[in-house]
Each structure stands twice: as C-alpha cells, then as structure tokens.
CSV table of N, CA and C in Angstrom, one decimal:
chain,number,residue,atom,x,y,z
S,1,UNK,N,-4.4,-16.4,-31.4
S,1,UNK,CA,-4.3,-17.0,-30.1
S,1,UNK,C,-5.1,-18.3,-30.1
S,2,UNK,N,-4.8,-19.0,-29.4
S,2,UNK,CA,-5.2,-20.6,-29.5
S,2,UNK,C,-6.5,-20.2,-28.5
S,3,UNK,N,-7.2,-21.2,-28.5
S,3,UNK,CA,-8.7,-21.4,-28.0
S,3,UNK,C,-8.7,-21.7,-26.5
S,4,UNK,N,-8.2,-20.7,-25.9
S,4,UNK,CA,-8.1,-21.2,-24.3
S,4,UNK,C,-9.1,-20.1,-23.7
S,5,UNK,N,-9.3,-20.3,-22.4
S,5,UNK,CA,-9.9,-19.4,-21.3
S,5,UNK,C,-8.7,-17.6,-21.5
S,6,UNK,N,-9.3,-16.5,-21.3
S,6,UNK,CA,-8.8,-15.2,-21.5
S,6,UNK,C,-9.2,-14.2,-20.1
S,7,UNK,N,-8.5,-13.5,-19.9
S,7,UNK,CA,-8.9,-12.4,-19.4
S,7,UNK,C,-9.7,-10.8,-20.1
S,8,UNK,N,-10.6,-10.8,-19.6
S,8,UNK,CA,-11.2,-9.7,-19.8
S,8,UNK,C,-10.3,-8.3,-19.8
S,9,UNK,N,-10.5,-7.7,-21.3
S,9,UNK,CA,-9.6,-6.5,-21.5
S,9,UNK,C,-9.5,-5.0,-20.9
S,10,UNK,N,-11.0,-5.3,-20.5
S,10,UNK,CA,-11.5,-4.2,-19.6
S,10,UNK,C,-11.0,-4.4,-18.1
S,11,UNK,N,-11.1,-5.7,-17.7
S,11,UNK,CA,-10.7,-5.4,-16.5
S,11,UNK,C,-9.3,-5.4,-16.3
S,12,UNK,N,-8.4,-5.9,-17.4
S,12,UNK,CA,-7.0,-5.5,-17.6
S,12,UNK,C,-6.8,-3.5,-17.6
S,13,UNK,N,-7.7,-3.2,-18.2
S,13,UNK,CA,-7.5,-1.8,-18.4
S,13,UNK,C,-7.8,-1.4,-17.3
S,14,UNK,N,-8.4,-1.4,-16.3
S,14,UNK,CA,-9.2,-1.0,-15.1
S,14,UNK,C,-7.6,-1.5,-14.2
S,15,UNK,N,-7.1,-2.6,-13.7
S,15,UNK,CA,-5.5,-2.8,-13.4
S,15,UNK,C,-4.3,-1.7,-13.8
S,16,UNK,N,-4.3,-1.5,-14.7
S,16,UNK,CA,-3.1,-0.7,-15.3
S,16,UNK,C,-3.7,1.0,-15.2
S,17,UNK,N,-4.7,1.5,-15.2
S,17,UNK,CA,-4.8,2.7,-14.6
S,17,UNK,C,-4.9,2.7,-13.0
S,18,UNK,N,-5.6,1.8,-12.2
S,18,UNK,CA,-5.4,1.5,-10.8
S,18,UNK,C,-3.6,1.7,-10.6
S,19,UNK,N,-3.0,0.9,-11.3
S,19,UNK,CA,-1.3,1.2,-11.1
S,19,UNK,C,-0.7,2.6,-11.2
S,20,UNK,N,-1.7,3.0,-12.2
S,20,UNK,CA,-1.3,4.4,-12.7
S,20,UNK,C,-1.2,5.6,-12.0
S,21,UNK,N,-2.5,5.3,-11.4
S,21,UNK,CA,-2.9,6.4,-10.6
S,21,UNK,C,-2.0,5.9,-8.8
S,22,UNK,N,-1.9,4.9,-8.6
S,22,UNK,CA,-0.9,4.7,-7.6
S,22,UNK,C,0.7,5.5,-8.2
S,23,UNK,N,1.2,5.4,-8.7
S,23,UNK,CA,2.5,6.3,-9.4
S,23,UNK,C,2.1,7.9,-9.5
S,24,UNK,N,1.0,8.0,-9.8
S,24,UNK,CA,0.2,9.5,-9.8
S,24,UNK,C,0.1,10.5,-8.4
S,25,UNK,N,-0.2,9.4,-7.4
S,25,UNK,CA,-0.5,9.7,-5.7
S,25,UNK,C,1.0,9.4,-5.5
S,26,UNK,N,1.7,8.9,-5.4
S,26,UNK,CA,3.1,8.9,-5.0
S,26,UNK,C,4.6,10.1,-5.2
S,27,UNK,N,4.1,9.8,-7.1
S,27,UNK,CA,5.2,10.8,-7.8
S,27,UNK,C,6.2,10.6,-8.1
S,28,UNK,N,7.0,10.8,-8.8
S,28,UNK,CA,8.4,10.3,-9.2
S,28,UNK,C,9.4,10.5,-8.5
S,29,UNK,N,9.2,12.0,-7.6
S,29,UNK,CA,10.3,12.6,-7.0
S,29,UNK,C,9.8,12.9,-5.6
S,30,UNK,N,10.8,13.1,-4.3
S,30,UNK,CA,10.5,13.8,-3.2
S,30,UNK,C,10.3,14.9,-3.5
S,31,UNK,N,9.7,15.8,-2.3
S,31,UNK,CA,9.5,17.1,-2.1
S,31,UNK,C,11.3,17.7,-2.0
S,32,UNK,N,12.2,16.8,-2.3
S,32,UNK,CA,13.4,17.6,-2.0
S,32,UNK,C,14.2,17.9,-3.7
S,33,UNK,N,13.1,17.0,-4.1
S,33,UNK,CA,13.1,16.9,-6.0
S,33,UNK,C,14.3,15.7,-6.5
S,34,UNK,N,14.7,14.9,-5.3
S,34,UNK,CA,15.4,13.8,-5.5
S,34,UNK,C,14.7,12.6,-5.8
S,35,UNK,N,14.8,11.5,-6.4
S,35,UNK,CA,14.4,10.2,-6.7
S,35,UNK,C,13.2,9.9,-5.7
S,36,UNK,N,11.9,9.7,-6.1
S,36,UNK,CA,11.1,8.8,-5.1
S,36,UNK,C,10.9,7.3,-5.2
S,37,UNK,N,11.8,6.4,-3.8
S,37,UNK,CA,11.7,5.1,-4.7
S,37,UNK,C,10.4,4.7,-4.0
S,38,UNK,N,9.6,4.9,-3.4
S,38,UNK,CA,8.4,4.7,-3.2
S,38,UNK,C,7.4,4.7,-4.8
S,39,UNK,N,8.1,5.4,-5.7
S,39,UNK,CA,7.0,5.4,-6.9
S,39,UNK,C,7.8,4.2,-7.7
S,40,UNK,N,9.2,3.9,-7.4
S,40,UNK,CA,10.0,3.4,-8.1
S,40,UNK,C,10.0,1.3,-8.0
S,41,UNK,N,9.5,1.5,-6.9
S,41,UNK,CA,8.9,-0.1,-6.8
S,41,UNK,C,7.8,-1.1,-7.7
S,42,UNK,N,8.0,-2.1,-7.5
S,42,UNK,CA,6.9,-3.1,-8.2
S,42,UNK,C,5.6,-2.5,-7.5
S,43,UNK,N,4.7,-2.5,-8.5
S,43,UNK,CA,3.2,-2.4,-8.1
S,43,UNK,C,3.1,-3.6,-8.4
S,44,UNK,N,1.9,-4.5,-7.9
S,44,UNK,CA,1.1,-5.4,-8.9
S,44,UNK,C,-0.3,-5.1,-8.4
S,45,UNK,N,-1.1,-5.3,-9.3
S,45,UNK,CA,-2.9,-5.0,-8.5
S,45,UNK,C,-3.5,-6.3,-9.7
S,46,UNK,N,-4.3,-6.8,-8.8
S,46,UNK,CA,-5.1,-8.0,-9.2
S,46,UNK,C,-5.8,-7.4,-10.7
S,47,UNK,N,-6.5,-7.6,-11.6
S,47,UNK,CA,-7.2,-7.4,-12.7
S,47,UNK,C,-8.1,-8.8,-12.7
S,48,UNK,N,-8.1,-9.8,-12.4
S,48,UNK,CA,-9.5,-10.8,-12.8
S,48,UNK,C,-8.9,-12.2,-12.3
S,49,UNK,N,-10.2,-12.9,-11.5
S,49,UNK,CA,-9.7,-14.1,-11.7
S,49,UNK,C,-11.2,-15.0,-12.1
S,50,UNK,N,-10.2,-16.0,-13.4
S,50,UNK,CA,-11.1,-17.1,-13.7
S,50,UNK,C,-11.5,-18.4,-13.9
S,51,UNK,N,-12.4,-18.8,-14.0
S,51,UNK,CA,-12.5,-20.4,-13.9
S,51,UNK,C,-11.6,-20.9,-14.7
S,52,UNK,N,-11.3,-21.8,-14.4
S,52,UNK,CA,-10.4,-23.1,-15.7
S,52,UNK,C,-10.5,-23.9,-15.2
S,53,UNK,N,-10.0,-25.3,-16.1
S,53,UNK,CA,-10.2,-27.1,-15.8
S,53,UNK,C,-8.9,-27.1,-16.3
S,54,UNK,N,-8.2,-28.2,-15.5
S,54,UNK,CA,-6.7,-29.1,-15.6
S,54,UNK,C,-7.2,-30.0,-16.7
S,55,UNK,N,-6.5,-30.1,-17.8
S,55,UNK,CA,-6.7,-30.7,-18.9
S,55,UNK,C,-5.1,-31.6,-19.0
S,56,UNK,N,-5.0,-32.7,-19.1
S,56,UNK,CA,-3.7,-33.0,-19.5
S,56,UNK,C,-2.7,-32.5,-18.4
S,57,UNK,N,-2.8,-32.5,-17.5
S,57,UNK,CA,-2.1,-31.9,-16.4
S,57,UNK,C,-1.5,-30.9,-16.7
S,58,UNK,N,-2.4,-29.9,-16.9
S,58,UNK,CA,-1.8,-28.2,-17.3
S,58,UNK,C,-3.3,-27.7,-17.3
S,59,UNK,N,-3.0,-26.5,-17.3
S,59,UNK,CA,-4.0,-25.3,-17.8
S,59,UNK,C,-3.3,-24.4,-18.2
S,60,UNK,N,-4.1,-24.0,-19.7
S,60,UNK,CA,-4.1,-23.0,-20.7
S,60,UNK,C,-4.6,-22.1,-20.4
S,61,UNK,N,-4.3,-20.6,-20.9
S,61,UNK,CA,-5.0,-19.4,-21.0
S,61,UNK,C,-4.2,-18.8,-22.1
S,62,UNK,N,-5.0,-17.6,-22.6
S,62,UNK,CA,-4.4,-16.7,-23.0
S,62,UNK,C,-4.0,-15.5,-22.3
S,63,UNK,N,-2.9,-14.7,-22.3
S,63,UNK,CA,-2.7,-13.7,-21.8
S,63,UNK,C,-2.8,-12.3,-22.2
S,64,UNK,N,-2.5,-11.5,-21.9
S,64,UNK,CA,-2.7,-10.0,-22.3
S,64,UNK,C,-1.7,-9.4,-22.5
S,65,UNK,N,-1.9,-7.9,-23.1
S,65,UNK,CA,-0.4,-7.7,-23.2
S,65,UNK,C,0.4,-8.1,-24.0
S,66,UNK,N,0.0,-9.0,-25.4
S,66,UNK,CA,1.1,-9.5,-26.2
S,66,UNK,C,1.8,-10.7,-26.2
S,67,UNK,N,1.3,-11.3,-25.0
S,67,UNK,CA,2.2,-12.2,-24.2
S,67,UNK,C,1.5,-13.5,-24.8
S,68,UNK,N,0.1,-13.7,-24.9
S,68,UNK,CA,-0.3,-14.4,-25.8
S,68,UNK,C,-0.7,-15.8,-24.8
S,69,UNK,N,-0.6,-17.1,-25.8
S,69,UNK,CA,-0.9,-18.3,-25.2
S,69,UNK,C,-0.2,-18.6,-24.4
S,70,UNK,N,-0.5,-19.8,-23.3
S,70,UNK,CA,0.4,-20.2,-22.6
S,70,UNK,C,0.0,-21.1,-21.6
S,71,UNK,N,0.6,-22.4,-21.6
S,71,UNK,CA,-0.3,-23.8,-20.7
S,71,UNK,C,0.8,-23.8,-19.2
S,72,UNK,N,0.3,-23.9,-18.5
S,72,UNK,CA,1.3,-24.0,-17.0
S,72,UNK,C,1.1,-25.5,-16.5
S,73,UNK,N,2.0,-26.3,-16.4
S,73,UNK,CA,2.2,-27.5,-15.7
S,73,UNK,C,1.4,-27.5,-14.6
S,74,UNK,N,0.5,-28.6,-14.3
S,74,UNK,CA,-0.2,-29.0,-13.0
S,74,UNK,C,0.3,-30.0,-12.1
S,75,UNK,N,0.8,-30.3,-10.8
S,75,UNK,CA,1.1,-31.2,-10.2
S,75,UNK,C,0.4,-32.7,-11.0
S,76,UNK,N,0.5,-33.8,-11.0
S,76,UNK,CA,0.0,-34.8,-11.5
S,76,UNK,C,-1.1,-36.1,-10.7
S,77,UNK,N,-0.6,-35.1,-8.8
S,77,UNK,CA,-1.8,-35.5,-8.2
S,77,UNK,C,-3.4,-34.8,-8.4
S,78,UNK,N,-3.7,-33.6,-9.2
S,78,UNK,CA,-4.6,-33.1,-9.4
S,78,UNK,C,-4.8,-33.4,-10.4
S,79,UNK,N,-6.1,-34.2,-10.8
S,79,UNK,CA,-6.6,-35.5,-11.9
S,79,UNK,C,-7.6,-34.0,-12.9
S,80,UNK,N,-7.4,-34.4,-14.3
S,80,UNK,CA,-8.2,-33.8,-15.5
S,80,UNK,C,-9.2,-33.8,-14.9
S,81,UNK,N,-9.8,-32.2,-15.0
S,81,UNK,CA,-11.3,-32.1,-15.3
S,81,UNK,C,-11.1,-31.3,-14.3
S,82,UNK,N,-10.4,-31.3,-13.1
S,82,UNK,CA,-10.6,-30.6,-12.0
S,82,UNK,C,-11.0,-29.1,-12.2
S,83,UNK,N,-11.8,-28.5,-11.0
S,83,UNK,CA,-12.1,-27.1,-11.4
S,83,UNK,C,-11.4,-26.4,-11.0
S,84,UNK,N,-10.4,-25.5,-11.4
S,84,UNK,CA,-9.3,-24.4,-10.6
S,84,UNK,C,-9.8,-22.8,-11.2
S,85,UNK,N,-9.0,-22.1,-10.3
S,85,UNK,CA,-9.0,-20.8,-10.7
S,85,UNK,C,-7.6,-20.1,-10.9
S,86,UNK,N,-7.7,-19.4,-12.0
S,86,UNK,CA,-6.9,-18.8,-12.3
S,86,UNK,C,-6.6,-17.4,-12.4
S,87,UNK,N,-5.9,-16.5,-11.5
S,87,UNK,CA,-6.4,-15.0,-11.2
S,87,UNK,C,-4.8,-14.7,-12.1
S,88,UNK,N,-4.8,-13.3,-12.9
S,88,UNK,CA,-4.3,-12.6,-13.1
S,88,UNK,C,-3.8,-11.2,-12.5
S,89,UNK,N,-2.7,-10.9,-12.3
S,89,UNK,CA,-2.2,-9.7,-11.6
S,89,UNK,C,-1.1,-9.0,-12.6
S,90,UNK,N,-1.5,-7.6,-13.1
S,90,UNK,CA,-0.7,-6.7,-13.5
S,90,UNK,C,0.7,-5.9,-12.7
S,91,UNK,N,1.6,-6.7,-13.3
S,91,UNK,CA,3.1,-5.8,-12.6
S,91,UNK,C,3.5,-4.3,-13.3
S,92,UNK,N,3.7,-3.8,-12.9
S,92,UNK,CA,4.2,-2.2,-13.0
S,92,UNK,C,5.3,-1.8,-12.4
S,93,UNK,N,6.4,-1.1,-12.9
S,93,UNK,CA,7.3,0.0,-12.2
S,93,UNK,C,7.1,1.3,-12.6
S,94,UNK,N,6.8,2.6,-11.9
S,94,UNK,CA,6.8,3.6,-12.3
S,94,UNK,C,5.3,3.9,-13.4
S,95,UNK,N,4.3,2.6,-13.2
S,95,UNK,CA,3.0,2.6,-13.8
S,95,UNK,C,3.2,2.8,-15.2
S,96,UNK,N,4.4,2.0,-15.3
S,96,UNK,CA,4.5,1.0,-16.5
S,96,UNK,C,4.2,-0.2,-16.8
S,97,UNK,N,3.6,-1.0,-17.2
S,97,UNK,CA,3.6,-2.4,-17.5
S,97,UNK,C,4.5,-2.9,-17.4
S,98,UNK,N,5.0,-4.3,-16.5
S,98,UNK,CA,6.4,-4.5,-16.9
S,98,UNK,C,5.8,-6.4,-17.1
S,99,UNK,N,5.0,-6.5,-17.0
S,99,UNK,CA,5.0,-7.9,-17.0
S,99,UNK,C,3.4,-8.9,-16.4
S,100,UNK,N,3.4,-9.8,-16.4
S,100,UNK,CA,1.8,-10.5,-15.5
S,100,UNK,C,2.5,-11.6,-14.4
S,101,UNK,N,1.3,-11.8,-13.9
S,101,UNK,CA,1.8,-12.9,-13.0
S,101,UNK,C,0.5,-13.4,-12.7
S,102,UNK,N,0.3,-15.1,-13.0
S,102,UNK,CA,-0.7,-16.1,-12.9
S,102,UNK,C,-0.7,-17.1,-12.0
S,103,UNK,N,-1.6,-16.8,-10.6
S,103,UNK,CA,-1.7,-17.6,-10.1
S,103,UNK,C,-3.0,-18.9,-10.1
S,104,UNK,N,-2.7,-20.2,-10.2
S,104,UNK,CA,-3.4,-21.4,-10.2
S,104,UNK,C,-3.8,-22.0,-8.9
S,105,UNK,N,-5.2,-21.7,-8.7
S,105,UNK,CA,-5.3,-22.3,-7.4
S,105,UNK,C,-7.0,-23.6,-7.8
S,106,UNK,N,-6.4,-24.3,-6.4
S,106,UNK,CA,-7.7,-25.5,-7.1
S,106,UNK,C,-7.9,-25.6,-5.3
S,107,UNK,N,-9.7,-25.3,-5.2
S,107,UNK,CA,-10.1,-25.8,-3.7
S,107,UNK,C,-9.4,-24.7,-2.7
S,108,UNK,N,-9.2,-23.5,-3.2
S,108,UNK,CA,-8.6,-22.1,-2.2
S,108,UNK,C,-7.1,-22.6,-2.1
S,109,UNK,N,-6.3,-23.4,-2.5
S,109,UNK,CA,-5.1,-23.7,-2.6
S,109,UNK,C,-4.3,-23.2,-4.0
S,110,UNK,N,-3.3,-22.4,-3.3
S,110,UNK,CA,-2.5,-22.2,-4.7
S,110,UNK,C,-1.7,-23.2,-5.2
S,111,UNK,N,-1.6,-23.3,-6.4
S,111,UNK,CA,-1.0,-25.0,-6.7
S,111,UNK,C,0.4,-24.3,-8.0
S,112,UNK,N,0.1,-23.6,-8.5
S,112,UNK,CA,1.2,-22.7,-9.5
S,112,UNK,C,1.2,-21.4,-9.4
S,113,UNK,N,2.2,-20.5,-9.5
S,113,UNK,CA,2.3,-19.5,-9.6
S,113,UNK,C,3.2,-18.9,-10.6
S,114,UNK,N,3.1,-18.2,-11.5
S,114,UNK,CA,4.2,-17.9,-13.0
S,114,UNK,C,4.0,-16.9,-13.5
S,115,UNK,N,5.0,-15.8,-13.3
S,115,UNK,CA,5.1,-14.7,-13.7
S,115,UNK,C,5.8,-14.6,-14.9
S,116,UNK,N,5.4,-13.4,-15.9
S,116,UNK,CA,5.9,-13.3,-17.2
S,116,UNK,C,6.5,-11.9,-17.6
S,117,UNK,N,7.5,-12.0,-17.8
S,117,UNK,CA,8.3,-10.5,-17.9
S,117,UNK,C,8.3,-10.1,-16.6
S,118,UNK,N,8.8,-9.1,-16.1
S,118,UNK,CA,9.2,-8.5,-14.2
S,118,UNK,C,8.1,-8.2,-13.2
S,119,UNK,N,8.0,-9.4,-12.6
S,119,UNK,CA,7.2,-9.2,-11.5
S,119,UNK,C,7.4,-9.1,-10.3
C-alpha cells in the first residue's frame, strides 16, 4: 500500500463485531420463522475518524478490507495543505461486510463522500 494516512485495524474490528452483534440482537428470522428484514438491511457503524491534508486537490488514504489505496478528488476551492477529516464507516448486510464508506469533511463541513463496494 502506498504511504498515505490508514485506519486503525482494531478499531475496524471493534465496527464489524458492533455490526455483528446488531444481526445477533435482531436475528435472521421472525418469531413466525419467516425472513427478518429488519436483520436483512444495511448496517453501517462509524469505526474511526482521521486527520488528513488536501494535497494536490485530493486526499489519499488507505483502506481496509482489501480495498487498499485510494485518493478522492477535493473541490478546487479548498487550497493544499488544508486540514480535513476523514471518518470511515463499515457497511454490512446480515453482519457481513459488504463494503466502506469515506466521508471528507474540512471545518465540520462535509465536502466528499465515497462509498466502496454496497453501502
């Protein structure tokens, strides 16, 4: 993986049993033993959010999950160097992994948002 800002694998792990145990409390099936789509919906639960700088009108990270590197376009009125934050959220169906979703915010404003695999 290229040299960018990462998420913490623990607190990725700490997300995906949080999901887990939501599918756990729910269940797969009604009490009538038919489909529960209540288990059967997107979860997503936050796992970490962290500092980054707009470099080149983007910001890089690495992701989790396999998903690897990856730079997200920055509007071009938000000049290099700026300080943003970058929070990660774990998607799940059925407290499966199905995907991440990265939101970029600079100054409590969200400025990108980009989901990878089903979120």
């Amino acid at each position: 993986m290229a040299d960018y800002p990462g998420f913490d694998e623990e607190k990725v792990q700490h997300a995906l049993d949080a999901a887990q145990r939501h599918n756990d409390a729910v269940g797969l099936q009604n009490s009538d033993g038919g489909p529960n789509i209540l288990a059967g919906g997107e979860f997503a639960v936050q796992a970490q959010c962290i500092s980054v700088a707009v470099k080149n009108n983007m910001v890089c990270l690495n992701l989790p999950l396999g998903i690897g590197s990856v730079c997200l376009p920055i509007p071009v009125s938000i000049p290099d160097g700026t300080a943003a934050e970058a929070c990660l959220s774990i998607c799940t169906t059925w407290g499966i992994p199905t995907g991440v979703k990265v939101t970029v915010s600079v100054g409590g404003h969200t400025i990108v948002t980009k989901s990878f695999g089903k979120c």
